[in-house]
Amino acid sequence: TGTTSVLYPFLLAVPYALGFTGGSLVSAAFWLNVCFYLVFLLCWAQVIDARVREPVAKVVSVLLLALFGQFAFVSLAQSDTGLWLAVSSLFALGLAHDRTWIWGSMLVVAPWVRPEGMVLAVAVSLVAVTVRRYRAVAILGLISSAGVFLLNEQLAGSAQFSSVRGKGHFSE
């Protein structure tokens, strides 16, 4: 529980299991994050295409997204944030195209990617209660979030991630 992601270390274990170690493991992780960044860009390009009517505005929107350095930086800086961008963009794609199976799947995966995924699960639950739809999917997101805390408790004796322990307004 030393990181903010449960899933990302397991994804990094795949190239390691395939024989990548040392510098080659770092390179493999970099290329994995390149793939996450491309998923992010492709998903948002599809969201933009679905929601923006004016052709010039579509092109400008996609170009601005692709040229915004922060997204590229966090994706390629060897952190779990690239995975979060990919998962959250798939969530947005599912919403944009009204594909519950896509955004619902990402809602279940998201808490295991980053703590922001838990916030997303809570937000979707609040919306589901308000609009009286998608309650079952929202419950799955909340169960997934609870699973992360239970795993942390089993592994480390604390439900909280060790990387955020002692941070915040209510810490000692």
JSON list of C-alpha atoms in Angstrom, two decimals:
[
{"chain": "A", "resi": 1, "resn": "THR", "atom": "CA", "xyz": [0.00, 0.00, 0.00]},
{"chain": "A", "resi": 2, "resn": "GLY", "atom": "CA", "xyz": [2.95, 2.34, -0.45]},
{"chain": "A", "resi": 3, "resn": "THR", "atom": "CA", "xyz": [1.55, 3.73, -3.68]},
{"chain": "A", "resi": 4, "resn": "THR", "atom": "CA", "xyz": [-1.78, 5.30, -4.43]},
{"chain": "A", "resi": 5, "resn": "SER", "atom": "CA", "xyz": [-2.61, 2.58, -6.95]},
{"chain": "A", "resi": 6, "resn": "VAL", "atom": "CA", "xyz": [-3.36, -1.05, -6.28]},
{"chain": "A", "resi": 7, "resn": "LEU", "atom": "CA", "xyz": [-3.58, -2.07, -9.93]},
{"chain": "A", "resi": 8, "resn": "TYR", "atom": "CA", "xyz": [-0.56, -0.29, -11.44]},
{"chain": "A", "resi": 9, "resn": "PRO", "atom": "CA", "xyz": [2.13, -2.41, -9.71]},
{"chain": "A", "resi": 10, "resn": "PHE", "atom": "CA", "xyz": [0.40, -5.54, -10.98]},
{"chain": "A", "resi": 11, "resn": "LEU", "atom": "CA", "xyz": [0.47, -4.16, -14.52]},
{"chain": "A", "resi": 12, "resn": "LEU", "atom": "CA", "xyz": [4.18, -3.46, -14.10]},
{"chain": "A", "resi": 13, "resn": "ALA", "atom": "CA", "xyz": [4.64, -7.05, -12.97]},
{"chain": "A", "resi": 14, "resn": "VAL", "atom": "CA", "xyz": [3.66, -8.28, -16.45]},
{"chain": "A", "resi": 15, "resn": "PRO", "atom": "CA", "xyz": [6.81, -7.01, -18.23]},
{"chain": "A", "resi": 16, "resn": "TYR", "atom": "CA", "xyz": [8.87, -8.14, -15.23]},
{"chain": "A", "resi": 17, "resn": "ALA", "atom": "CA", "xyz": [7.41, -11.64, -15.55]},
{"chain": "A", "resi": 18, "resn": "LEU", "atom": "CA", "xyz": [8.31, -11.53, -19.25]},
{"chain": "A", "resi": 19, "resn": "GLY", "atom": "CA", "xyz": [11.97, -11.00, -18.33]},
{"chain": "A", "resi": 20, "resn": "PHE", "atom": "CA", "xyz": [12.28, -7.21, -18.29]},
{"chain": "A", "resi": 21, "resn": "THR", "atom": "CA", "xyz": [14.49, -6.07, -15.42]},
{"chain": "A", "resi": 22, "resn": "GLY", "atom": "CA", "xyz": [16.56, -3.00, -14.59]},
{"chain": "A", "resi": 23, "resn": "GLY", "atom": "CA", "xyz": [16.65, -0.46, -17.40]},
{"chain": "A", "resi": 24, "resn": "SER", "atom": "CA", "xyz": [14.57, -2.61, -19.71]},
{"chain": "A", "resi": 25, "resn": "LEU", "atom": "CA", "xyz": [11.80, -2.70, -17.07]},
{"chain": "A", "resi": 26, "resn": "VAL", "atom": "CA", "xyz": [11.89, 1.10, -16.89]},
{"chain": "A", "resi": 27, "resn": "SER", "atom": "CA", "xyz": [11.63, 1.22, -20.69]},
{"chain": "A", "resi": 28, "resn": "ALA", "atom": "CA", "xyz": [8.75, -1.26, -20.68]},
{"chain": "A", "resi": 29, "resn": "ALA", "atom": "CA", "xyz": [6.94, 0.87, -18.09]},
{"chain": "A", "resi": 30, "resn": "PHE", "atom": "CA", "xyz": [7.50, 3.94, -20.24]},
{"chain": "A", "resi": 31, "resn": "TRP", "atom": "CA", "xyz": [5.97, 2.25, -23.29]},
{"chain": "A", "resi": 32, "resn": "LEU", "atom": "CA", "xyz": [3.08, 0.99, -21.19]},
{"chain": "A", "resi": 33, "resn": "ASN", "atom": "CA", "xyz": [2.42, 4.60, -20.19]},
{"chain": "A", "resi": 34, "resn": "VAL", "atom": "CA", "xyz": [2.70, 5.69, -23.84]},
{"chain": "A", "resi": 35, "resn": "CYS", "atom": "CA", "xyz": [-0.14, 3.25, -24.55]},
{"chain": "A", "resi": 36, "resn": "PHE", "atom": "CA", "xyz": [-2.18, 4.72, -21.68]},
{"chain": "A", "resi": 37, "resn": "TYR", "atom": "CA", "xyz": [-1.61, 8.22, -23.08]},
{"chain": "A", "resi": 38, "resn": "LEU", "atom": "CA", "xyz": [-2.72, 7.12, -26.56]},
{"chain": "A", "resi": 39, "resn": "VAL", "atom": "CA", "xyz": [-5.87, 5.55, -25.10]},
{"chain": "A", "resi": 40, "resn": "PHE", "atom": "CA", "xyz": [-6.53, 8.84, -23.29]},
{"chain": "A", "resi": 41, "resn": "LEU", "atom": "CA", "xyz": [-6.14, 10.86, -26.49]},
{"chain": "A", "resi": 42, "resn": "LEU", "atom": "CA", "xyz": [-8.19, 8.49, -28.64]},
{"chain": "A", "resi": 43, "resn": "CYS", "atom": "CA", "xyz": [-11.04, 8.29, -26.14]},
{"chain": "A", "resi": 44, "resn": "TRP", "atom": "CA", "xyz": [-11.25, 12.04, -25.71]},
{"chain": "A", "resi": 45, "resn": "ALA", "atom": "CA", "xyz": [-11.06, 12.53, -29.47]},
{"chain": "A", "resi": 46, "resn": "GLN", "atom": "CA", "xyz": [-14.12, 10.30, -29.75]},
{"chain": "A", "resi": 47, "resn": "VAL", "atom": "CA", "xyz": [-15.89, 12.15, -26.93]},
{"chain": "A", "resi": 48, "resn": "ILE", "atom": "CA", "xyz": [-15.15, 15.45, -28.66]},
{"chain": "A", "resi": 49, "resn": "ASP", "atom": "CA", "xyz": [-16.35, 14.05, -31.98]},
{"chain": "A", "resi": 50, "resn": "ALA", "atom": "CA", "xyz": [-19.60, 12.92, -30.35]},
{"chain": "A", "resi": 51, "resn": "ARG", "atom": "CA", "xyz": [-20.30, 16.15, -28.48]},
{"chain": "A", "resi": 52, "resn": "VAL", "atom": "CA", "xyz": [-18.84, 19.02, -30.55]},
{"chain": "A", "resi": 53, "resn": "ARG", "atom": "CA", "xyz": [-20.74, 19.89, -33.72]},
{"chain": "A", "resi": 54, "resn": "GLU", "atom": "CA", "xyz": [-18.48, 22.39, -35.52]},
{"chain": "A", "resi": 55, "resn": "PRO", "atom": "CA", "xyz": [-15.67, 20.62, -37.48]},
{"chain": "A", "resi": 56, "resn": "VAL", "atom": "CA", "xyz": [-13.09, 23.33, -36.79]},
{"chain": "A", "resi": 57, "resn": "ALA", "atom": "CA", "xyz": [-13.93, 23.29, -33.10]},
{"chain": "A", "resi": 58, "resn": "LYS", "atom": "CA", "xyz": [-13.46, 19.50, -33.08]},
{"chain": "A", "resi": 59, "resn": "VAL", "atom": "CA", "xyz": [-9.99, 19.77, -34.59]},
{"chain": "A", "resi": 60, "resn": "VAL", "atom": "CA", "xyz": [-8.96, 22.63, -32.32]},
{"chain": "A", "resi": 61, "resn": "SER", "atom": "CA", "xyz": [-10.26, 20.79, -29.25]},
{"chain": "A", "resi": 62, "resn": "VAL", "atom": "CA", "xyz": [-8.35, 17.61, -30.03]},
{"chain": "A", "resi": 63, "resn": "LEU", "atom": "CA", "xyz": [-5.18, 19.56, -30.86]},
{"chain": "A", "resi": 64, "resn": "LEU", "atom": "CA", "xyz": [-5.37, 21.56, -27.63]},
{"chain": "A", "resi": 65, "resn": "LEU", "atom": "CA", "xyz": [-5.85, 18.36, -25.66]},
{"chain": "A", "resi": 66, "resn": "ALA", "atom": "CA", "xyz": [-2.92, 16.64, -27.39]},
{"chain": "A", "resi": 67, "resn": "LEU", "atom": "CA", "xyz": [-0.63, 19.67, -27.05]},
{"chain": "A", "resi": 68, "resn": "PHE", "atom": "CA", "xyz": [-1.41, 20.33, -23.38]},
{"chain": "A", "resi": 69, "resn": "GLY", "atom": "CA", "xyz": [1.87, 19.28, -21.81]},
{"chain": "A", "resi": 70, "resn": "GLN", "atom": "CA", "xyz": [0.57, 18.32, -18.37]},
{"chain": "A", "resi": 71, "resn": "PHE", "atom": "CA", "xyz": [-1.30, 15.30, -19.69]},
{"chain": "A", "resi": 72, "resn": "ALA", "atom": "CA", "xyz": [1.73, 14.06, -21.60]},
{"chain": "A", "resi": 73, "resn": "PHE", "atom": "CA", "xyz": [4.02, 14.73, -18.64]},
{"chain": "A", "resi": 74, "resn": "VAL", "atom": "CA", "xyz": [1.96, 12.82, -16.07]},
{"chain": "A", "resi": 75, "resn": "SER", "atom": "CA", "xyz": [1.45, 9.98, -18.50]},
{"chain": "A", "resi": 76, "resn": "LEU", "atom": "CA", "xyz": [5.11, 9.60, -19.37]},
{"chain": "A", "resi": 77, "resn": "ALA", "atom": "CA", "xyz": [6.65, 10.42, -15.98]},
{"chain": "A", "resi": 78, "resn": "GLN", "atom": "CA", "xyz": [6.59, 6.79, -14.82]},
{"chain": "A", "resi": 79, "resn": "SER", "atom": "CA", "xyz": [3.64, 7.16, -12.48]},
{"chain": "A", "resi": 80, "resn": "ASP", "atom": "CA", "xyz": [0.24, 5.57, -12.15]},
{"chain": "A", "resi": 81, "resn": "THR", "atom": "CA", "xyz": [-1.43, 8.75, -13.41]},
{"chain": "A", "resi": 82, "resn": "GLY", "atom": "CA", "xyz": [-1.19, 7.61, -17.03]},
{"chain": "A", "resi": 83, "resn": "LEU", "atom": "CA", "xyz": [-3.30, 4.58, -16.14]},
{"chain": "A", "resi": 84, "resn": "TRP", "atom": "CA", "xyz": [-5.78, 6.88, -14.39]},
{"chain": "A", "resi": 85, "resn": "LEU", "atom": "CA", "xyz": [-6.03, 9.08, -17.50]},
{"chain": "A", "resi": 86, "resn": "ALA", "atom": "CA", "xyz": [-6.75, 6.01, -19.64]},
{"chain": "A", "resi": 87, "resn": "VAL", "atom": "CA", "xyz": [-9.41, 4.62, -17.28]},
{"chain": "A", "resi": 88, "resn": "SER", "atom": "CA", "xyz": [-11.10, 7.98, -16.71]},
{"chain": "A", "resi": 89, "resn": "SER", "atom": "CA", "xyz": [-11.15, 8.70, -20.45]},
{"chain": "A", "resi": 90, "resn": "LEU", "atom": "CA", "xyz": [-12.77, 5.32, -21.10]},
{"chain": "A", "resi": 91, "resn": "PHE", "atom": "CA", "xyz": [-15.34, 6.27, -18.45]},
{"chain": "A", "resi": 92, "resn": "ALA", "atom": "CA", "xyz": [-15.99, 9.55, -20.29]},
{"chain": "A", "resi": 93, "resn": "LEU", "atom": "CA", "xyz": [-16.24, 7.71, -23.61]},
{"chain": "A", "resi": 94, "resn": "GLY", "atom": "CA", "xyz": [-18.85, 5.36, -22.16]},
{"chain": "A", "resi": 95, "resn": "LEU", "atom": "CA", "xyz": [-20.87, 8.31, -20.90]},
{"chain": "A", "resi": 96, "resn": "ALA", "atom": "CA", "xyz": [-20.59, 10.20, -24.20]},
{"chain": "A", "resi": 97, "resn": "HIS", "atom": "CA", "xyz": [-21.88, 7.22, -26.17]},
{"chain": "A", "resi": 98, "resn": "ASP", "atom": "CA", "xyz": [-24.36, 6.04, -23.52]},
{"chain": "A", "resi": 99, "resn": "ARG", "atom": "CA", "xyz": [-22.57, 2.70, -23.15]},
{"chain": "A", "resi": 100, "resn": "THR", "atom": "CA", "xyz": [-23.24, 1.65, -19.57]},
{"chain": "A", "resi": 101, "resn": "TRP", "atom": "CA", "xyz": [-21.05, -1.43, -19.90]},
{"chain": "A", "resi": 102, "resn": "ILE", "atom": "CA", "xyz": [-18.02, 0.78, -20.69]},
{"chain": "A", "resi": 103, "resn": "TRP", "atom": "CA", "xyz": [-18.43, 3.44, -18.03]},
{"chain": "A", "resi": 104, "resn": "GLY", "atom": "CA", "xyz": [-19.74, 0.88, -15.53]},
{"chain": "A", "resi": 105, "resn": "SER", "atom": "CA", "xyz": [-16.69, -1.33, -16.04]},
{"chain": "A", "resi": 106, "resn": "MET", "atom": "CA", "xyz": [-14.39, 1.64, -15.60]},
{"chain": "A", "resi": 107, "resn": "LEU", "atom": "CA", "xyz": [-16.30, 2.66, -12.47]},
{"chain": "A", "resi": 108, "resn": "VAL", "atom": "CA", "xyz": [-15.51, -0.75, -10.95]},
{"chain": "A", "resi": 109, "resn": "VAL", "atom": "CA", "xyz": [-11.85, -0.60, -12.04]},
{"chain": "A", "resi": 110, "resn": "ALA", "atom": "CA", "xyz": [-11.26, 3.06, -11.13]},
{"chain": "A", "resi": 111, "resn": "PRO", "atom": "CA", "xyz": [-10.93, 2.66, -7.33]},
{"chain": "A", "resi": 112, "resn": "TRP", "atom": "CA", "xyz": [-8.13, 0.15, -7.88]},
{"chain": "A", "resi": 113, "resn": "VAL", "atom": "CA", "xyz": [-6.30, 2.61, -10.16]},
{"chain": "A", "resi": 114, "resn": "ARG", "atom": "CA", "xyz": [-6.19, 5.72, -7.95]},
{"chain": "A", "resi": 115, "resn": "PRO", "atom": "CA", "xyz": [-8.07, 7.21, -4.99]},
{"chain": "A", "resi": 116, "resn": "GLU", "atom": "CA", "xyz": [-9.79, 9.54, -7.47]},
{"chain": "A", "resi": 117, "resn": "GLY", "atom": "CA", "xyz": [-11.62, 6.42, -8.64]},
{"chain": "A", "resi": 118, "resn": "MET", "atom": "CA", "xyz": [-13.25, 6.17, -5.23]},
{"chain": "A", "resi": 119, "resn": "VAL", "atom": "CA", "xyz": [-14.37, 9.79, -5.48]},
{"chain": "A", "resi": 120, "resn": "LEU", "atom": "CA", "xyz": [-15.81, 8.97, -8.91]},
{"chain": "A", "resi": 121, "resn": "ALA", "atom": "CA", "xyz": [-17.71, 5.99, -7.45]},
{"chain": "A", "resi": 122, "resn": "VAL", "atom": "CA", "xyz": [-19.22, 8.17, -4.72]},
{"chain": "A", "resi": 123, "resn": "ALA", "atom": "CA", "xyz": [-20.13, 10.90, -7.23]},
{"chain": "A", "resi": 124, "resn": "VAL", "atom": "CA", "xyz": [-21.82, 8.41, -9.55]},
{"chain": "A", "resi": 125, "resn": "SER", "atom": "CA", "xyz": [-23.71, 6.97, -6.57]},
{"chain": "A", "resi": 126, "resn": "LEU", "atom": "CA", "xyz": [-25.02, 10.41, -5.65]},
{"chain": "A", "resi": 127, "resn": "VAL", "atom": "CA", "xyz": [-26.12, 10.98, -9.25]},
{"chain": "A", "resi": 128, "resn": "ALA", "atom": "CA", "xyz": [-27.71, 7.51, -9.42]},
{"chain": "A", "resi": 129, "resn": "VAL", "atom": "CA", "xyz": [-29.75, 8.19, -6.28]},
{"chain": "A", "resi": 130, "resn": "THR", "atom": "CA", "xyz": [-30.79, 11.61, -7.62]},
{"chain": "A", "resi": 131, "resn": "VAL", "atom": "CA", "xyz": [-31.84, 10.47, -11.10]},
{"chain": "A", "resi": 132, "resn": "ARG", "atom": "CA", "xyz": [-33.08, 7.06, -9.89]},
{"chain": "A", "resi": 133, "resn": "ARG", "atom": "CA", "xyz": [-31.13, 5.20, -12.54]},
{"chain": "A", "resi": 134, "resn": "TYR", "atom": "CA", "xyz": [-27.97, 3.12, -12.67]},
{"chain": "A", "resi": 135, "resn": "ARG", "atom": "CA", "xyz": [-28.16, 2.23, -8.96]},
{"chain": "A", "resi": 136, "resn": "ALA", "atom": "CA", "xyz": [-26.82, -1.29, -9.49]},
{"chain": "A", "resi": 137, "resn": "VAL", "atom": "CA", "xyz": [-23.77, 0.05, -11.34]},
{"chain": "A", "resi": 138, "resn": "ALA", "atom": "CA", "xyz": [-23.22, 2.67, -8.64]},
{"chain": "A", "resi": 139, "resn": "ILE", "atom": "CA", "xyz": [-23.39, 0.00, -5.94]},
{"chain": "A", "resi": 140, "resn": "LEU", "atom": "CA", "xyz": [-20.74, -2.03, -7.79]},
{"chain": "A", "resi": 141, "resn": "GLY", "atom": "CA", "xyz": [-18.49, 1.05, -7.80]},
{"chain": "A", "resi": 142, "resn": "LEU", "atom": "CA", "xyz": [-18.97, 1.49, -4.04]},
{"chain": "A", "resi": 143, "resn": "ILE", "atom": "CA", "xyz": [-18.31, -2.21, -3.39]},
{"chain": "A", "resi": 144, "resn": "SER", "atom": "CA", "xyz": [-15.16, -1.95, -5.48]},
{"chain": "A", "resi": 145, "resn": "SER", "atom": "CA", "xyz": [-14.05, 1.06, -3.40]},
{"chain": "A", "resi": 146, "resn": "ALA", "atom": "CA", "xyz": [-14.69, -0.82, -0.17]},
{"chain": "A", "resi": 147, "resn": "GLY", "atom": "CA", "xyz": [-12.64, -3.71, -1.57]},
{"chain": "A", "resi": 148, "resn": "VAL", "atom": "CA", "xyz": [-9.59, -1.47, -1.88]},
{"chain": "A", "resi": 149, "resn": "PHE", "atom": "CA", "xyz": [-9.86, -0.45, 1.77]},
{"chain": "A", "resi": 150, "resn": "LEU", "atom": "CA", "xyz": [-10.35, -4.07, 2.83]},
{"chain": "A", "resi": 151, "resn": "LEU", "atom": "CA", "xyz": [-7.29, -5.19, 0.87]},
{"chain": "A", "resi": 152, "resn": "ASN", "atom": "CA", "xyz": [-5.19, -2.40, 2.41]},
{"chain": "A", "resi": 153, "resn": "GLU", "atom": "CA", "xyz": [-6.38, -3.45, 5.87]},
{"chain": "A", "resi": 154, "resn": "GLN", "atom": "CA", "xyz": [-5.44, -7.08, 5.20]},
{"chain": "A", "resi": 155, "resn": "LEU", "atom": "CA", "xyz": [-2.04, -6.23, 3.72]},
{"chain": "A", "resi": 156, "resn": "ALA", "atom": "CA", "xyz": [-0.88, -3.45, 6.03]},
{"chain": "A", "resi": 157, "resn": "GLY", "atom": "CA", "xyz": [-3.18, -3.38, 9.05]},
{"chain": "A", "resi": 158, "resn": "SER", "atom": "CA", "xyz": [-4.58, -0.01, 7.94]},
{"chain": "A", "resi": 159, "resn": "ALA", "atom": "CA", "xyz": [-7.35, 0.67, 5.46]},
{"chain": "A", "resi": 160, "resn": "GLN", "atom": "CA", "xyz": [-5.65, 3.92, 4.43]},
{"chain": "A", "resi": 161, "resn": "PHE", "atom": "CA", "xyz": [-2.91, 4.05, 1.82]},
{"chain": "A", "resi": 162, "resn": "SER", "atom": "CA", "xyz": [0.47, 4.55, 3.48]},
{"chain": "A", "resi": 163, "resn": "SER", "atom": "CA", "xyz": [1.34, 7.18, 0.87]},
{"chain": "A", "resi": 164, "resn": "VAL", "atom": "CA", "xyz": [-1.39, 9.46, 2.20]},
{"chain": "A", "resi": 165, "resn": "ARG", "atom": "CA", "xyz": [-1.10, 8.62, 5.89]},
{"chain": "A", "resi": 166, "resn": "GLY", "atom": "CA", "xyz": [-0.59, 11.76, 7.95]},
{"chain": "A", "resi": 167, "resn": "LYS", "atom": "CA", "xyz": [-1.62, 14.08, 5.13]},
{"chain": "A", "resi": 168, "resn": "GLY", "atom": "CA", "xyz": [-4.65, 16.32, 5.22]},
{"chain": "A", "resi": 169, "resn": "HIS", "atom": "CA", "xyz": [-6.39, 18.73, 7.55]},
{"chain": "A", "resi": 170, "resn": "PHE", "atom": "CA", "xyz": [-7.29, 16.18, 10.21]},
{"chain": "A", "resi": 171, "resn": "SER", "atom": "CA", "xyz": [-3.90, 14.52, 10.66]},
{"chain": "A", "resi": 172, "resn": "GLU", "atom": "CA", "xyz": [-1.84, 14.81, 13.80]}
]
